[in-house]
Tab-separated table of C-alpha atoms and ligand atoms in Angstrom:
chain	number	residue	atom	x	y	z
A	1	UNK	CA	-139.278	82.438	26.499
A	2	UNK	CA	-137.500	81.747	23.444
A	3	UNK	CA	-134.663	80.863	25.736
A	4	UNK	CA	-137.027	77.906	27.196
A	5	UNK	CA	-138.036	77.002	23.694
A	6	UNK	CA	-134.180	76.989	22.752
A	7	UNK	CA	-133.619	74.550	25.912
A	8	UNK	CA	-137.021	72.302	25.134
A	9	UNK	CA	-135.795	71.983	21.185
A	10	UNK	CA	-132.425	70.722	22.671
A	11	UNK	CA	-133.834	68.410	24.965
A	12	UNK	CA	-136.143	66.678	22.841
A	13	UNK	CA	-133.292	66.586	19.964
A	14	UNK	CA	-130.814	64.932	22.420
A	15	UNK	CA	-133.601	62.265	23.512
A	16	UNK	CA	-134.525	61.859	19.846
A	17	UNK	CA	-130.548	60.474	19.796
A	18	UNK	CA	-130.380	58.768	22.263
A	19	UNK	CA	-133.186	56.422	21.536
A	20	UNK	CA	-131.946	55.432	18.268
A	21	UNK	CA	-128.497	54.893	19.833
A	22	UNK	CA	-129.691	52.330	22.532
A	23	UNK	CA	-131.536	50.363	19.645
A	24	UNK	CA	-128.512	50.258	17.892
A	25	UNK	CA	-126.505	48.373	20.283
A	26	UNK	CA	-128.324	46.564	23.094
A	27	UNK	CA	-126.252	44.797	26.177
A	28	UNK	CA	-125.770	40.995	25.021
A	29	UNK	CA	-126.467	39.590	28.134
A	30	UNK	CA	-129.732	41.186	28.993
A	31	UNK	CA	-131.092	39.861	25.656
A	32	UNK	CA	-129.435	36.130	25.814
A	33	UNK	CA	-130.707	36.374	29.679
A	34	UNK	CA	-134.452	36.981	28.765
A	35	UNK	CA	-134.321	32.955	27.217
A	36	UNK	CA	-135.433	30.361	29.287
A	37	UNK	CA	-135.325	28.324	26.620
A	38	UNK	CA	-133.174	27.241	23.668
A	39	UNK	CA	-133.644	27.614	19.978
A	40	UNK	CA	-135.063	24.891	17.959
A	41	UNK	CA	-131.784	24.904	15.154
A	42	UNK	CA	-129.831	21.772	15.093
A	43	UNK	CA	-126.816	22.330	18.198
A	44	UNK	CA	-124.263	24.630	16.939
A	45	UNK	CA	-121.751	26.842	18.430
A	46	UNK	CA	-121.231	29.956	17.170
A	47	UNK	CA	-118.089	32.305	17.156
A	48	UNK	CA	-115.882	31.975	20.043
A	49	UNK	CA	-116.048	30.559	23.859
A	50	UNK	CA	-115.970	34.628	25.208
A	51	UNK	CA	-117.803	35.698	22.381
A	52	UNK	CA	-120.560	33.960	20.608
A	53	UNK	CA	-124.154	32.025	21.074
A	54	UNK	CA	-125.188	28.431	20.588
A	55	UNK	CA	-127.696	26.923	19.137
A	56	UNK	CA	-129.951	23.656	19.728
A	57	UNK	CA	-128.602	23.260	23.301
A	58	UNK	CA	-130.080	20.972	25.747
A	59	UNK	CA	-130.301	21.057	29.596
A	60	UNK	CA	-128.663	18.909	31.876
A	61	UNK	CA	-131.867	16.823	33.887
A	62	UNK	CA	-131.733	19.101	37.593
A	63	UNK	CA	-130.963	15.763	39.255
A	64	UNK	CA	-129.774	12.840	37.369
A	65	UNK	CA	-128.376	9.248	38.562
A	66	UNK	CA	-124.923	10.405	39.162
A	67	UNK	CA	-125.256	14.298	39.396
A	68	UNK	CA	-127.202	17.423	40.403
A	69	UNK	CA	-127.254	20.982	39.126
A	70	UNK	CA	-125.855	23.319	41.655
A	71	UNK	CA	-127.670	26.957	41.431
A	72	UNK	CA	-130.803	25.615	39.589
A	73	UNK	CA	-132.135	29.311	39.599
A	74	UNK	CA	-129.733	30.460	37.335
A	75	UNK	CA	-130.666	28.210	34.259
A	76	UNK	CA	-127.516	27.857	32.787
A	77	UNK	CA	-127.536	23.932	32.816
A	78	UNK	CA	-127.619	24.125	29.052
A	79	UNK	CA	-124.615	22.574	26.871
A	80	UNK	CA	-123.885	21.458	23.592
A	81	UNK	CA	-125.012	17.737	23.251
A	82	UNK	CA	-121.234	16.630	23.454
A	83	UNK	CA	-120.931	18.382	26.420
A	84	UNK	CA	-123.751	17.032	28.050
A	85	UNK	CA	-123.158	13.506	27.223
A	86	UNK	CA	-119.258	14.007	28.843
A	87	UNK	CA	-120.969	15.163	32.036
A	88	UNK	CA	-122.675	12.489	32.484
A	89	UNK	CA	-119.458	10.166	31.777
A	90	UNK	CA	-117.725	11.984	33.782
A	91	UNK	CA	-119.980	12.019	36.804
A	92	UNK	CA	-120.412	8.134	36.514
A	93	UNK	CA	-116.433	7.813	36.718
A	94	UNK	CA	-116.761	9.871	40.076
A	95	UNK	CA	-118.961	7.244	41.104
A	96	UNK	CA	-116.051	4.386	40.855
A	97	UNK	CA	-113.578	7.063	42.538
A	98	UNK	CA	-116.181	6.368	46.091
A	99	UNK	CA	-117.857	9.881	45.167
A	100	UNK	CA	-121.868	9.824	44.909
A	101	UNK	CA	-120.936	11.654	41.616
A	102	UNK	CA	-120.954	15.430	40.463
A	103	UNK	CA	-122.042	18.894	41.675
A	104	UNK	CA	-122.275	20.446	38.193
A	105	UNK	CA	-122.263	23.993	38.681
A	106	UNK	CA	-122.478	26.770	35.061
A	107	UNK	CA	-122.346	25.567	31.682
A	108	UNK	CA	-124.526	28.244	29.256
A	109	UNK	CA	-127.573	29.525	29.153
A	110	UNK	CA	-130.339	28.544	27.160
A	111	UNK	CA	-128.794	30.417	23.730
A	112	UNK	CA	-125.357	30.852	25.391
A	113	UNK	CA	-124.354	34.213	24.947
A	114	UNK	CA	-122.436	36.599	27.571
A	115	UNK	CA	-124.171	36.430	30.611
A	116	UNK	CA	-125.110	39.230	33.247
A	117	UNK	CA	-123.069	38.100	36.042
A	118	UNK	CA	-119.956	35.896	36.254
A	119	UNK	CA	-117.837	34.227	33.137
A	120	UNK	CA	-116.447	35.823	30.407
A	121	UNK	CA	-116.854	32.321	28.718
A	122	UNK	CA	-119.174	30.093	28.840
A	123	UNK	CA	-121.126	31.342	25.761
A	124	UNK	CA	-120.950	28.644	23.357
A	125	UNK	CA	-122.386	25.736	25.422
A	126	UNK	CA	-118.756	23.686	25.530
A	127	UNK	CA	-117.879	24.949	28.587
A	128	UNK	CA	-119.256	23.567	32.010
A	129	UNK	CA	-118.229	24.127	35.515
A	130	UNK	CA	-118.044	21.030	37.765
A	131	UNK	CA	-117.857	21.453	41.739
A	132	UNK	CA	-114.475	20.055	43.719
A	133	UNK	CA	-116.594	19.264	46.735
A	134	UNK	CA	-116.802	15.815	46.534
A	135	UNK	CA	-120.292	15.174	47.093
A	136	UNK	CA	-121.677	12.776	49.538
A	137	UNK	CA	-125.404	12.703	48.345
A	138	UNK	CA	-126.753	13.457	45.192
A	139	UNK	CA	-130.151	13.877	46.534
A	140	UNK	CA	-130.023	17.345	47.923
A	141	UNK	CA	-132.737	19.381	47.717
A	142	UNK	CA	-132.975	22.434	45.455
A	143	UNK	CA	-133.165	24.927	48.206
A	144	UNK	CA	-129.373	22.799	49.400
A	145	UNK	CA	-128.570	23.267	45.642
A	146	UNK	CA	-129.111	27.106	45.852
A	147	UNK	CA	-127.050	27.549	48.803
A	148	UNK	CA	-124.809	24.847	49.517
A	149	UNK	CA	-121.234	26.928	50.432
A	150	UNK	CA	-118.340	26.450	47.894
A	151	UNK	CA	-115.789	24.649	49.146
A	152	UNK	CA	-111.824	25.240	48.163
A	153	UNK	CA	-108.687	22.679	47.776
A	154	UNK	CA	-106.558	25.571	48.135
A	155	UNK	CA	-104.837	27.134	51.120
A	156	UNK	CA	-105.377	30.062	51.827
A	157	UNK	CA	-101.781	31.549	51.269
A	158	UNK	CA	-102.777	30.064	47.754
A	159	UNK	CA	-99.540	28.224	47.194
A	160	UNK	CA	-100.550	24.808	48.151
A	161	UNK	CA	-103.760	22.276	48.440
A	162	UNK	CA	-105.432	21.930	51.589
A	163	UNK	CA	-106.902	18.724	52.872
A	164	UNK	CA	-109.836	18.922	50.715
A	165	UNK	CA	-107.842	17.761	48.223
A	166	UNK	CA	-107.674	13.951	47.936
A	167	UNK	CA	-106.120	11.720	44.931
A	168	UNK	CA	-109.888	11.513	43.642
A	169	UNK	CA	-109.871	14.919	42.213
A	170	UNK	CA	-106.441	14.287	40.715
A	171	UNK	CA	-108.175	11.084	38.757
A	172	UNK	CA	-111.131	12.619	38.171
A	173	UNK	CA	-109.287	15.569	36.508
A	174	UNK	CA	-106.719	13.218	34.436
A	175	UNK	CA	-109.960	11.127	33.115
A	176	UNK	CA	-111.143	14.655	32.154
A	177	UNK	CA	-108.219	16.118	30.652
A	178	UNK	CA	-107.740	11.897	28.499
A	179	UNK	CA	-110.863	12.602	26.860
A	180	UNK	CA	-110.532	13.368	23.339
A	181	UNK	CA	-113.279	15.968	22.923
A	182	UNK	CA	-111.273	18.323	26.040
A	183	UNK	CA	-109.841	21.349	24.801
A	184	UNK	CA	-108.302	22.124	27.891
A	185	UNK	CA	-109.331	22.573	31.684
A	186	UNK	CA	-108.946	25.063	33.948
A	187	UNK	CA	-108.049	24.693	37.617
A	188	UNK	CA	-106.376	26.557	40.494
A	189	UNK	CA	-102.390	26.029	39.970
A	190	UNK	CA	-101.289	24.709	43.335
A	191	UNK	CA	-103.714	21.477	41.682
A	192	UNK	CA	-101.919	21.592	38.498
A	193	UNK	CA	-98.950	21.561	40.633
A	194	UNK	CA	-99.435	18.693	42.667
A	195	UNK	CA	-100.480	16.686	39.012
A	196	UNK	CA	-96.974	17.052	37.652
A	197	UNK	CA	-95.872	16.019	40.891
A	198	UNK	CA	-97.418	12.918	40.856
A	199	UNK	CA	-97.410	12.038	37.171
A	200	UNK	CA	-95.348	9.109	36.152
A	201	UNK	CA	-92.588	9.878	33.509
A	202	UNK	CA	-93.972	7.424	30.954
A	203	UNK	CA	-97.670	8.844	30.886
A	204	UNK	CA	-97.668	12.884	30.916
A	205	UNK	CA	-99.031	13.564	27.894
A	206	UNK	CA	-102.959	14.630	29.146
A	207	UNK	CA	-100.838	17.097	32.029
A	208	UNK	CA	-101.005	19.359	28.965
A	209	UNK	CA	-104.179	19.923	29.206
A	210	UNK	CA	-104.673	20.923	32.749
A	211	UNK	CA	-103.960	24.931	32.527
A	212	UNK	CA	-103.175	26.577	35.835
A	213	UNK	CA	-105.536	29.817	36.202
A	214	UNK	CA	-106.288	32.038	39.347
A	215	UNK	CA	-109.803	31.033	41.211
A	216	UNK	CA	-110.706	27.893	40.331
A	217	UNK	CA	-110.359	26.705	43.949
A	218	UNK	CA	-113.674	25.431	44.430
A	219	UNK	CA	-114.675	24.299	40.648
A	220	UNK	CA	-112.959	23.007	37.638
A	221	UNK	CA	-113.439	24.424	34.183
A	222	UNK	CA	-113.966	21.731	31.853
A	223	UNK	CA	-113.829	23.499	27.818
A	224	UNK	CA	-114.472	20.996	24.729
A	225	UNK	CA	-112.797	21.847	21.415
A	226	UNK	CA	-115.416	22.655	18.367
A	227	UNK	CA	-117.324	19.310	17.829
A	228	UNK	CA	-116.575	17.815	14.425
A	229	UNK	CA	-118.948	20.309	11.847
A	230	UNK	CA	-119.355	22.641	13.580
A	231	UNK	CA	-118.371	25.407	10.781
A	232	UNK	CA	-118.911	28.765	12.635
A	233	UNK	CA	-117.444	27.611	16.115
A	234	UNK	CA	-114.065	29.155	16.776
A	235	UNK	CA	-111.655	26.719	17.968
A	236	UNK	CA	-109.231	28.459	20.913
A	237	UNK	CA	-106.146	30.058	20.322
A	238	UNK	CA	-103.160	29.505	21.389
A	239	UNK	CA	-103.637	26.233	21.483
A	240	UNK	CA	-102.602	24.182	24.954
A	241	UNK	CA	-99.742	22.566	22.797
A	242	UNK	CA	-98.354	26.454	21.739
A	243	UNK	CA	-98.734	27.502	25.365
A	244	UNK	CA	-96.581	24.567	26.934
A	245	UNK	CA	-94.385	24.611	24.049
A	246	UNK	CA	-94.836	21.106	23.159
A	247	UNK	CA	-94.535	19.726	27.151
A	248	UNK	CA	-96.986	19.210	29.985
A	249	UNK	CA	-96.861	22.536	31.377
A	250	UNK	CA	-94.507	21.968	34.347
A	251	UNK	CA	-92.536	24.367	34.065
A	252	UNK	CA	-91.308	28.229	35.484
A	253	UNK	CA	-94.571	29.250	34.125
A	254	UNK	CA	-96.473	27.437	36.797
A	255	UNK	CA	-94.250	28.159	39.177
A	256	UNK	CA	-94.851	32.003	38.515
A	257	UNK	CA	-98.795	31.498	39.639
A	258	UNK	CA	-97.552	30.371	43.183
A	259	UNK	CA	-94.540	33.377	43.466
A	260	UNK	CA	-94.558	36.508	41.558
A	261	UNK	CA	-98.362	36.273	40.616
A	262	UNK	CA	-98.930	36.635	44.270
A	263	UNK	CA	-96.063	38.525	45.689
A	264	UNK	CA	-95.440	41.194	43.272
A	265	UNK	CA	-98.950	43.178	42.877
A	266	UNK	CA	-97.742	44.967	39.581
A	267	UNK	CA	-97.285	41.376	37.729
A	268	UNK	CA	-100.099	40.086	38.938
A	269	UNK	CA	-102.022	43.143	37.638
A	270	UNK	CA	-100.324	42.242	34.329
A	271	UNK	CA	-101.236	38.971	33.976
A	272	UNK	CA	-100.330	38.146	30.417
A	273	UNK	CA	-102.462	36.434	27.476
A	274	UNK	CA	-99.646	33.336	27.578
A	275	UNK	CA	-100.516	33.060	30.853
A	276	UNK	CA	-104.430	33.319	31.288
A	277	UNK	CA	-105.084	31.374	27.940
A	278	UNK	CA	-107.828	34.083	27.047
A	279	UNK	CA	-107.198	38.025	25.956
A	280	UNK	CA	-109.673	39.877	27.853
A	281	UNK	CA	-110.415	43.395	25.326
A	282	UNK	CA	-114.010	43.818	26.265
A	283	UNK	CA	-116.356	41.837	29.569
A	284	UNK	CA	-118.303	40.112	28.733
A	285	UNK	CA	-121.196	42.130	30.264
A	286	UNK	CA	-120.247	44.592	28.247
A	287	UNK	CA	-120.495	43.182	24.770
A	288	UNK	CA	-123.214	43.888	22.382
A	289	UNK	CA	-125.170	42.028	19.775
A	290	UNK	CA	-122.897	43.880	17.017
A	291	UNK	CA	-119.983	42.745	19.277
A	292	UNK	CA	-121.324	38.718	18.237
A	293	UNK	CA	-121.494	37.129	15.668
A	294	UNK	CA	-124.331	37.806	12.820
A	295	UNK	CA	-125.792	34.414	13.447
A	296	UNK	CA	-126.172	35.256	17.486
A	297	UNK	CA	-128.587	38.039	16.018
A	298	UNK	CA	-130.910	35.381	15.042
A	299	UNK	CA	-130.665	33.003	17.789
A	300	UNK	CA	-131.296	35.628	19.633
A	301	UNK	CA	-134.362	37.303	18.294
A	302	UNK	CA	-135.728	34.276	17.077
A	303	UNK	CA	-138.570	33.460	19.770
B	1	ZN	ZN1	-116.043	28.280	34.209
């Protein structure tokens, strides 16, 4: 009997912690994920692309004159305003390049924040995934949107483009990486490849900008730097200059995505913070609120 008692006491004593300890530190991304909408603050970004919130986002319109969301259900159409407004540029240029315009694919969720499935990034609203299918329509309808297959420019030994690849994308992506307000972009390296191949030697500059990274086969990564301002957004480090050393990037370090990276299985395991552009310490699905910054605590619980 006393025994049992013991055994209750001990039980109700270890629930008593346990409570207080899941208050303490929620999951991130099941409190950014319960937003379907954004706050009302003016648009800021707070903290870093893999670590931090955003507010005053807005959404991209579902269908627009030169684009469509892909995976509507998600809600994560939702971007800083600078963001947003390059989209649309962007899409319009596809139009001149004989496309219909753009399959825009993630950008953030409604607050940003780490999200329950998928990116490590993305949490700021200044990052926004754009589809390499060049699309034919842009009237497709949302059920199309939800399931419409992913389509990849790479072969599949991974060394080399495949004939989805056309000189479109290559424009498309060097209009992208001229703009001013790009950080960087991420796409798979076979692509970056084939850019420094057909760069002329006069104009190589933007090249530095275009950073090779595994996936991104079937979208490109499009990341702005901090908008002018914006005081608590953390601008990326190293930088794209630090990382090519001052050049465009065509070097032995891409040719190591299209060799050892895939041959050797104990270097690609290691796949170094030079050559990823982000240190991954924690996923993103694992991260906290204490994990964010103090301001993501009110964006967040703010209704
Ligand atoms: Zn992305």
């Amino acid at each position: 009997m006393i025994r049992a008692i013991c055994r209750c006491m001990l039980l109700i004593s270890a629930l008593c912690l346990a409570v207080p300890l899941a208050q303490a530190s929620p999951l991130a991304a099941q409190l950014f994920g319960q937003h379907a909408q954004p706050s009302r603050a003016a648009p800021m970004p707070h903290g870093s692309y893999a670590r931090g919130c955003a507010d005053g986002l807005v959404a991209l319109p579902d269908t627009g004159p030169s684009w469509q969301v892909m995976r509507p259900s998600r809600n994560r159409a939702w971007g800083h305003p600078e963001m947003i407004a390059l989209l649309k540029e962007l899409s319009e240029f596809a139009q001149t390049l004989g496309w219909a315009g753009l399959y825009i694919g993630d950008i953030s969720q409604p607050r940003g924040g780490p999200m329950a499935s998928g990116h490590a990034s993305h949490q700021i609203g200044l990052d926004a995934d754009v589809w390499l299918l060049a699309p034919r329509k842009i009237n497709l309808s949302r059920a199309a949107r939800e399931n419409a297959p992913f389509q990849s420019v790479r072969s599949a030994d991974q060394r080399s483009l495949n004939a989805n690849w056309t000189s479109a994308h290559a424009a498309l992506l060097q209009r992208a990486a001229r703009d001013p307000r790009v950080d960087r972009i991420f796409i798979t390296p076979p692509a970056k490849i084939a850019l420094c191949k057909a760069a002329t030697l006069s104009d190589r500059d933007w090249l530095q900008k275009i950073r090779p990274y595994y996936g991104h086969d079937a979208h490109f990564h499009i990341r702005l730097k901090c908008p002018a301002g914006a005081d608590t957004c953390q601008p990326q480090t190293p930088t794209v200059d630090t990382l090519s050393q001052g050049g465009d990037g065509c070097d032995a370090s891409l040719q190591w995505w299209v060799t050892d990276y895939l041959t050797k299985p104990v270097a690609s395991a290691k796949v170094t913070n030079k050559q990823t552009d982000t240190p991954r310490p924690k996923g993103a699905r694992a991260l906290t609120l204490t994990d964010l910054p103090k301001t993501c605590h009110r964006v967040v619980q703010t209704p």
